Amino acid sequence: KHKILKECTLPYTAVGVVDMIITEMGVMEVTPEGIVLKELHPDYTVEQIQEATECKLIISPDLKEMER
């Protein structure tokens, strides 16, 4: 199953308040243009993170590894 979906499937408690998503795979910023992958865990590739995400990720030109 995808970890991050194109659209919320649960009841909304607030709209437009999330600006950062942090998972074991990476750190993503929510922007008006889409979700930007900013950092990735060194055990995962960009392709693996994209496969786990339903929406198309924007890869930051400054993509870096997460600190351990």
mmCIF file of N, CA, C and O in Angstrom:
data_model
loop_
_atom_site.group_PDB
_atom_site.id
_atom_site.type_symbol
_atom_site.label_atom_id
_atom_site.label_comp_id
_atom_site.label_asym_id
_atom_site.label_seq_id
_atom_site.Cartn_x
_atom_site.Cartn_y
_atom_site.Cartn_z
ATOM 1 N N LYS A 1 0.832 -1.196 0.000
ATOM 2 C CA LYS A 1 0.000 0.000 0.000
ATOM 3 C C LYS A 1 0.870 1.251 0.000
ATOM 4 O O LYS A 1 1.947 1.257 0.576
ATOM 5 N N HIS A 2 0.351 2.298 -0.608
ATOM 6 C CA HIS A 2 1.073 3.569 -0.613
ATOM 7 C C HIS A 2 0.999 4.222 0.761
ATOM 8 O O HIS A 2 -0.010 4.144 1.448
ATOM 9 N N LYS A 3 2.089 4.868 1.140
ATOM 10 C CA LYS A 3 2.143 5.571 2.419
ATOM 11 C C LYS A 3 1.605 6.993 2.312
ATOM 12 O O LYS A 3 1.058 7.522 3.248
ATOM 13 N N ILE A 4 1.808 7.604 1.166
ATOM 14 C CA ILE A 4 1.337 8.971 0.949
ATOM 15 C C ILE A 4 0.425 8.932 -0.271
ATOM 16 O O ILE A 4 0.816 8.457 -1.333
ATOM 17 N N LEU A 5 -0.799 9.421 -0.103
ATOM 18 C CA LEU A 5 -1.811 9.326 -1.136
ATOM 19 C C LEU A 5 -1.998 10.652 -1.871
ATOM 20 O O LEU A 5 -1.637 11.710 -1.366
ATOM 21 N N LYS A 6 -2.608 10.575 -3.056
ATOM 22 C CA LYS A 6 -2.930 11.788 -3.821
ATOM 23 C C LYS A 6 -3.984 12.608 -3.097
ATOM 24 O O LYS A 6 -3.993 13.828 -3.167
ATOM 25 N N GLU A 7 -4.897 11.921 -2.417
ATOM 26 C CA GLU A 7 -6.007 12.598 -1.764
ATOM 27 C C GLU A 7 -6.310 11.904 -0.441
ATOM 28 O O GLU A 7 -6.253 10.683 -0.351
ATOM 29 N N CYS A 8 -6.637 12.680 0.571
ATOM 30 C CA CYS A 8 -6.944 12.150 1.893
ATOM 31 C C CYS A 8 -8.213 11.298 1.827
ATOM 32 O O CYS A 8 -9.216 11.704 1.240
ATOM 33 N N THR A 9 -8.156 10.116 2.454
ATOM 34 C CA THR A 9 -9.315 9.222 2.483
ATOM 35 C C THR A 9 -9.970 9.187 3.856
ATOM 36 O O THR A 9 -10.959 8.497 4.040
ATOM 37 N N LEU A 10 -9.445 9.918 4.795
ATOM 38 C CA LEU A 10 -9.997 9.987 6.145
ATOM 39 C C LEU A 10 -10.729 11.309 6.332
ATOM 40 O O LEU A 10 -10.503 12.263 5.582
ATOM 41 N N PRO A 11 -11.574 11.403 7.342
ATOM 42 C CA PRO A 11 -12.237 12.692 7.601
ATOM 43 C C PRO A 11 -11.201 13.777 7.919
ATOM 44 O O PRO A 11 -10.215 13.524 8.612
ATOM 45 N N TYR A 12 -11.432 14.956 7.375
ATOM 46 C CA TYR A 12 -10.522 16.083 7.618
ATOM 47 C C TYR A 12 -10.714 16.631 9.031
ATOM 48 O O TYR A 12 -11.833 16.786 9.490
ATOM 49 N N THR A 13 -9.602 16.915 9.697
ATOM 50 C CA THR A 13 -9.668 17.642 10.962
ATOM 51 C C THR A 13 -9.211 19.081 10.745
ATOM 52 O O THR A 13 -9.585 19.970 11.485
ATOM 53 N N ALA A 14 -8.394 19.279 9.710
ATOM 54 C CA ALA A 14 -7.936 20.611 9.319
ATOM 55 C C ALA A 14 -7.458 20.509 7.874
ATOM 56 O O ALA A 14 -6.957 19.471 7.454
ATOM 57 N N VAL A 15 -7.578 21.562 7.128
ATOM 58 C CA VAL A 15 -7.192 21.560 5.723
ATOM 59 C C VAL A 15 -6.055 22.547 5.521
ATOM 60 O O VAL A 15 -6.097 23.671 6.016
ATOM 61 N N GLY A 16 -5.016 22.122 4.801
ATOM 62 C CA GLY A 16 -3.929 23.020 4.441
ATOM 63 C C GLY A 16 -2.966 23.350 5.564
ATOM 64 O O GLY A 16 -2.285 24.366 5.489
ATOM 65 N N VAL A 17 -2.896 22.520 6.603
ATOM 66 C CA VAL A 17 -2.004 22.844 7.719
ATOM 67 C C VAL A 17 -0.722 22.011 7.716
ATOM 68 O O VAL A 17 0.226 22.348 8.413
ATOM 69 N N VAL A 18 -0.682 20.948 6.927
ATOM 70 C CA VAL A 18 0.518 20.107 6.865
ATOM 71 C C VAL A 18 1.482 20.713 5.859
ATOM 72 O O VAL A 18 1.125 20.960 4.708
ATOM 73 N N ASP A 19 2.719 20.954 6.296
ATOM 74 C CA ASP A 19 3.713 21.474 5.363
ATOM 75 C C ASP A 19 4.964 20.602 5.314
ATOM 76 O O ASP A 19 5.847 20.834 4.501
ATOM 77 N N MET A 20 5.018 19.563 6.170
ATOM 78 C CA MET A 20 6.172 18.683 6.195
ATOM 79 C C MET A 20 5.699 17.270 6.518
ATOM 80 O O MET A 20 4.870 17.078 7.404
ATOM 81 N N ILE A 21 6.216 16.279 5.780
ATOM 82 C CA ILE A 21 5.925 14.870 6.034
ATOM 83 C C ILE A 21 7.264 14.197 6.317
ATOM 84 O O ILE A 21 8.187 14.279 5.496
ATOM 85 N N ILE A 22 7.346 13.533 7.464
ATOM 86 C CA ILE A 22 8.577 12.844 7.841
ATOM 87 C C ILE A 22 8.233 11.375 8.055
ATOM 88 O O ILE A 22 7.362 11.046 8.863
ATOM 89 N N THR A 23 8.890 10.491 7.303
ATOM 90 C CA THR A 23 8.693 9.054 7.440
ATOM 91 C C THR A 23 10.050 8.401 7.647
ATOM 92 O O THR A 23 11.092 9.079 7.594
ATOM 93 N N GLU A 24 10.035 7.071 7.817
ATOM 94 C CA GLU A 24 11.309 6.363 7.942
ATOM 95 C C GLU A 24 12.085 6.381 6.627
ATOM 96 O O GLU A 24 13.289 6.135 6.617
ATOM 97 N N MET A 25 11.407 6.696 5.528
ATOM 98 C CA MET A 25 12.062 6.704 4.224
ATOM 99 C C MET A 25 12.625 8.061 3.833
ATOM 100 O O MET A 25 13.603 8.120 3.088
ATOM 101 N N GLY A 26 12.008 9.132 4.318
ATOM 102 C CA GLY A 26 12.491 10.437 3.898
ATOM 103 C C GLY A 26 11.705 11.588 4.486
ATOM 104 O O GLY A 26 10.754 11.406 5.241
ATOM 105 N N VAL A 27 12.133 12.785 4.111
ATOM 106 C CA VAL A 27 11.507 14.031 4.548
ATOM 107 C C VAL A 27 10.993 14.732 3.302
ATOM 108 O O VAL A 27 11.738 14.931 2.335
ATOM 109 N N MET A 28 9.703 15.091 3.327
ATOM 110 C CA MET A 28 9.067 15.722 2.191
ATOM 111 C C MET A 28 8.383 17.014 2.617
ATOM 112 O O MET A 28 7.808 17.083 3.698
ATOM 113 N N GLU A 29 8.465 18.008 1.768
ATOM 114 C CA GLU A 29 7.812 19.295 2.017
ATOM 115 C C GLU A 29 6.575 19.388 1.125
ATOM 116 O O GLU A 29 6.635 19.103 -0.075
ATOM 117 N N VAL A 30 5.453 19.768 1.731
ATOM 118 C CA VAL A 30 4.207 19.944 0.982
ATOM 119 C C VAL A 30 4.165 21.386 0.484
ATOM 120 O O VAL A 30 4.208 22.327 1.276
ATOM 121 N N THR A 31 4.118 21.563 -0.823
ATOM 122 C CA THR A 31 4.112 22.897 -1.432
ATOM 123 C C THR A 31 2.899 23.010 -2.359
ATOM 124 O O THR A 31 2.293 21.996 -2.714
ATOM 125 N N PRO A 32 2.559 24.219 -2.792
ATOM 126 C CA PRO A 32 1.460 24.361 -3.754
ATOM 127 C C PRO A 32 1.729 23.607 -5.068
ATOM 128 O O PRO A 32 0.808 23.181 -5.750
ATOM 129 N N GLU A 33 2.996 23.412 -5.412
ATOM 130 C CA GLU A 33 3.354 22.721 -6.650
ATOM 131 C C GLU A 33 3.282 21.212 -6.508
ATOM 132 O O GLU A 33 3.219 20.486 -7.487
ATOM 133 N N GLY A 34 3.351 20.703 -5.279
ATOM 134 C CA GLY A 34 3.346 19.264 -5.029
ATOM 135 C C GLY A 34 4.226 18.918 -3.845
ATOM 136 O O GLY A 34 4.679 19.792 -3.107
ATOM 137 N N ILE A 35 4.491 17.630 -3.682
ATOM 138 C CA ILE A 35 5.303 17.161 -2.560
ATOM 139 C C ILE A 35 6.752 17.030 -3.016
ATOM 140 O O ILE A 35 7.052 16.333 -3.993
ATOM 141 N N VAL A 36 7.640 17.724 -2.314
ATOM 142 C CA VAL A 36 9.055 17.785 -2.674
ATOM 143 C C VAL A 36 9.849 16.884 -1.738
ATOM 144 O O VAL A 36 9.824 17.071 -0.519
ATOM 145 N N LEU A 37 10.551 15.903 -2.309
ATOM 146 C CA LEU A 37 11.445 15.053 -1.521
ATOM 147 C C LEU A 37 12.713 15.846 -1.236
ATOM 148 O O LEU A 37 13.449 16.209 -2.148
ATOM 149 N N LYS A 38 12.934 16.147 0.047
ATOM 150 C CA LYS A 38 14.066 16.988 0.459
ATOM 151 C C LYS A 38 15.237 16.149 0.986
ATOM 152 O O LYS A 38 16.392 16.509 0.798
ATOM 153 N N GLU A 39 14.900 15.057 1.720
ATOM 154 C CA GLU A 39 15.920 14.191 2.308
ATOM 155 C C GLU A 39 15.472 12.744 2.176
ATOM 156 O O GLU A 39 14.279 12.457 2.246
ATOM 157 N N LEU A 40 16.427 11.843 1.966
ATOM 158 C CA LEU A 40 16.090 10.443 1.927
ATOM 159 C C LEU A 40 16.966 9.661 2.892
ATOM 160 O O LEU A 40 18.104 10.044 3.161
ATOM 161 N N HIS A 41 16.387 8.596 3.445
ATOM 162 C CA HIS A 41 17.136 7.712 4.329
ATOM 163 C C HIS A 41 18.141 6.970 3.467
ATOM 164 O O HIS A 41 17.812 6.512 2.372
ATOM 165 N N PRO A 42 19.384 6.810 3.936
ATOM 166 C CA PRO A 42 20.419 6.183 3.101
ATOM 167 C C PRO A 42 20.121 4.727 2.723
ATOM 168 O O PRO A 42 20.722 4.208 1.787
ATOM 169 N N ASP A 43 19.198 4.067 3.413
ATOM 170 C CA ASP A 43 18.851 2.686 3.081
ATOM 171 C C ASP A 43 17.848 2.582 1.934
ATOM 172 O O ASP A 43 17.508 1.483 1.504
ATOM 173 N N TYR A 44 17.336 3.713 1.452
ATOM 174 C CA TYR A 44 16.325 3.726 0.394
ATOM 175 C C TYR A 44 16.806 4.534 -0.798
ATOM 176 O O TYR A 44 17.579 5.477 -0.654
ATOM 177 N N THR A 45 16.292 4.174 -1.961
ATOM 178 C CA THR A 45 16.572 4.947 -3.168
ATOM 179 C C THR A 45 15.380 5.867 -3.452
ATOM 180 O O THR A 45 14.282 5.665 -2.923
ATOM 181 N N VAL A 46 15.591 6.833 -4.320
ATOM 182 C CA VAL A 46 14.511 7.714 -4.742
ATOM 183 C C VAL A 46 13.397 6.871 -5.369
ATOM 184 O O VAL A 46 12.212 7.094 -5.125
ATOM 185 N N GLU A 47 13.775 5.865 -6.142
ATOM 186 C CA GLU A 47 12.794 5.006 -6.802
ATOM 187 C C GLU A 47 11.934 4.250 -5.784
ATOM 188 O O GLU A 47 10.714 4.119 -5.967
ATOM 189 N N GLN A 48 12.540 3.752 -4.718
ATOM 190 C CA GLN A 48 11.784 3.046 -3.688
ATOM 191 C C GLN A 48 10.800 3.980 -2.974
ATOM 192 O O GLN A 48 9.669 3.592 -2.676
ATOM 193 N N ILE A 49 11.235 5.196 -2.708
ATOM 194 C CA ILE A 49 10.366 6.168 -2.050
ATOM 195 C C ILE A 49 9.220 6.536 -2.982
ATOM 196 O O ILE A 49 8.064 6.611 -2.561
ATOM 197 N N GLN A 50 9.504 6.710 -4.266
ATOM 198 C CA GLN A 50 8.447 7.025 -5.230
ATOM 199 C C GLN A 50 7.439 5.883 -5.318
ATOM 200 O O GLN A 50 6.239 6.108 -5.390
ATOM 201 N N GLU A 51 7.915 4.644 -5.303
ATOM 202 C CA GLU A 51 7.021 3.485 -5.360
ATOM 203 C C GLU A 51 6.081 3.428 -4.155
ATOM 204 O O GLU A 51 4.957 2.938 -4.268
ATOM 205 N N ALA A 52 6.533 3.915 -3.006
ATOM 206 C CA ALA A 52 5.727 3.892 -1.785
ATOM 207 C C ALA A 52 4.772 5.083 -1.710
ATOM 208 O O ALA A 52 3.994 5.190 -0.772
ATOM 209 N N THR A 53 4.835 5.954 -2.700
ATOM 210 C CA THR A 53 4.053 7.189 -2.699
ATOM 211 C C THR A 53 3.125 7.195 -3.906
ATOM 212 O O THR A 53 3.582 7.024 -5.033
ATOM 213 N N GLU A 54 1.828 7.400 -3.665
ATOM 214 C CA GLU A 54 0.857 7.390 -4.759
ATOM 215 C C GLU A 54 1.031 8.583 -5.695
ATOM 216 O O GLU A 54 0.911 8.452 -6.905
ATOM 217 N N CYS A 55 1.329 9.753 -5.130
ATOM 218 C CA CYS A 55 1.482 10.938 -5.970
ATOM 219 C C CYS A 55 2.918 11.032 -6.502
ATOM 220 O O CYS A 55 3.843 10.463 -5.939
ATOM 221 N N LYS A 56 3.071 11.758 -7.593
ATOM 222 C CA LYS A 56 4.388 11.970 -8.193
ATOM 223 C C LYS A 56 5.176 12.947 -7.336
ATOM 224 O O LYS A 56 4.719 14.051 -7.060
ATOM 225 N N LEU A 57 6.355 12.519 -6.881
ATOM 226 C CA LEU A 57 7.200 13.380 -6.065
ATOM 227 C C LEU A 57 8.009 14.333 -6.942
ATOM 228 O O LEU A 57 8.419 13.972 -8.049
ATOM 229 N N ILE A 58 8.263 15.502 -6.421
ATOM 230 C CA ILE A 58 9.207 16.445 -7.019
ATOM 231 C C ILE A 58 10.520 16.223 -6.271
ATOM 232 O O ILE A 58 10.551 16.264 -5.039
ATOM 233 N N ILE A 59 11.584 15.947 -6.980
ATOM 234 C CA ILE A 59 12.881 15.694 -6.336
ATOM 235 C C ILE A 59 13.623 17.018 -6.213
ATOM 236 O O ILE A 59 13.890 17.693 -7.206
ATOM 237 N N SER A 60 13.945 17.372 -4.983
ATOM 238 C CA SER A 60 14.647 18.626 -4.732
ATOM 239 C C SER A 60 16.019 18.605 -5.403
ATOM 240 O O SER A 60 16.720 17.591 -5.351
ATOM 241 N N PRO A 61 16.426 19.716 -6.018
ATOM 242 C CA PRO A 61 17.780 19.780 -6.577
ATOM 243 C C PRO A 61 18.830 19.717 -5.469
ATOM 244 O O PRO A 61 19.988 19.418 -5.728
ATOM 245 N N ASP A 62 18.410 19.986 -4.222
ATOM 246 C CA ASP A 62 19.317 19.941 -3.068
ATOM 247 C C ASP A 62 19.091 18.688 -2.232
ATOM 248 O O ASP A 62 19.367 18.686 -1.028
ATOM 249 N N LEU A 63 18.592 17.596 -2.852
ATOM 250 C CA LEU A 63 18.304 16.356 -2.133
ATOM 251 C C LEU A 63 19.543 15.881 -1.376
ATOM 252 O O LEU A 63 20.649 15.881 -1.924
ATOM 253 N N LYS A 64 19.342 15.507 -0.112
ATOM 254 C CA LYS A 64 20.454 15.037 0.699
ATOM 255 C C LYS A 64 19.998 13.861 1.542
ATOM 256 O O LYS A 64 18.812 13.582 1.658
ATOM 257 N N GLU A 65 20.959 13.153 2.114
ATOM 258 C CA GLU A 65 20.654 12.036 3.008
ATOM 259 C C GLU A 65 20.240 12.567 4.365
ATOM 260 O O GLU A 65 20.760 13.581 4.835
ATOM 261 N N MET A 66 19.297 11.848 5.009
ATOM 262 C CA MET A 66 18.881 12.187 6.365
ATOM 263 C C MET A 66 20.044 11.886 7.298
ATOM 264 O O MET A 66 20.820 10.973 7.065
ATOM 265 N N GLU A 67 20.140 12.656 8.361
ATOM 266 C CA GLU A 67 21.150 12.392 9.374
ATOM 267 C C GLU A 67 20.692 11.219 10.227
ATOM 268 O O GLU A 67 19.522 11.094 10.536
ATOM 269 N N ARG A 68 21.602 10.369 10.587
ATOM 270 C CA ARG A 68 21.269 9.205 11.434
ATOM 271 C C ARG A 68 21.300 9.555 12.873
ATOM 272 O O ARG A 68 21.891 10.390 13.360
#
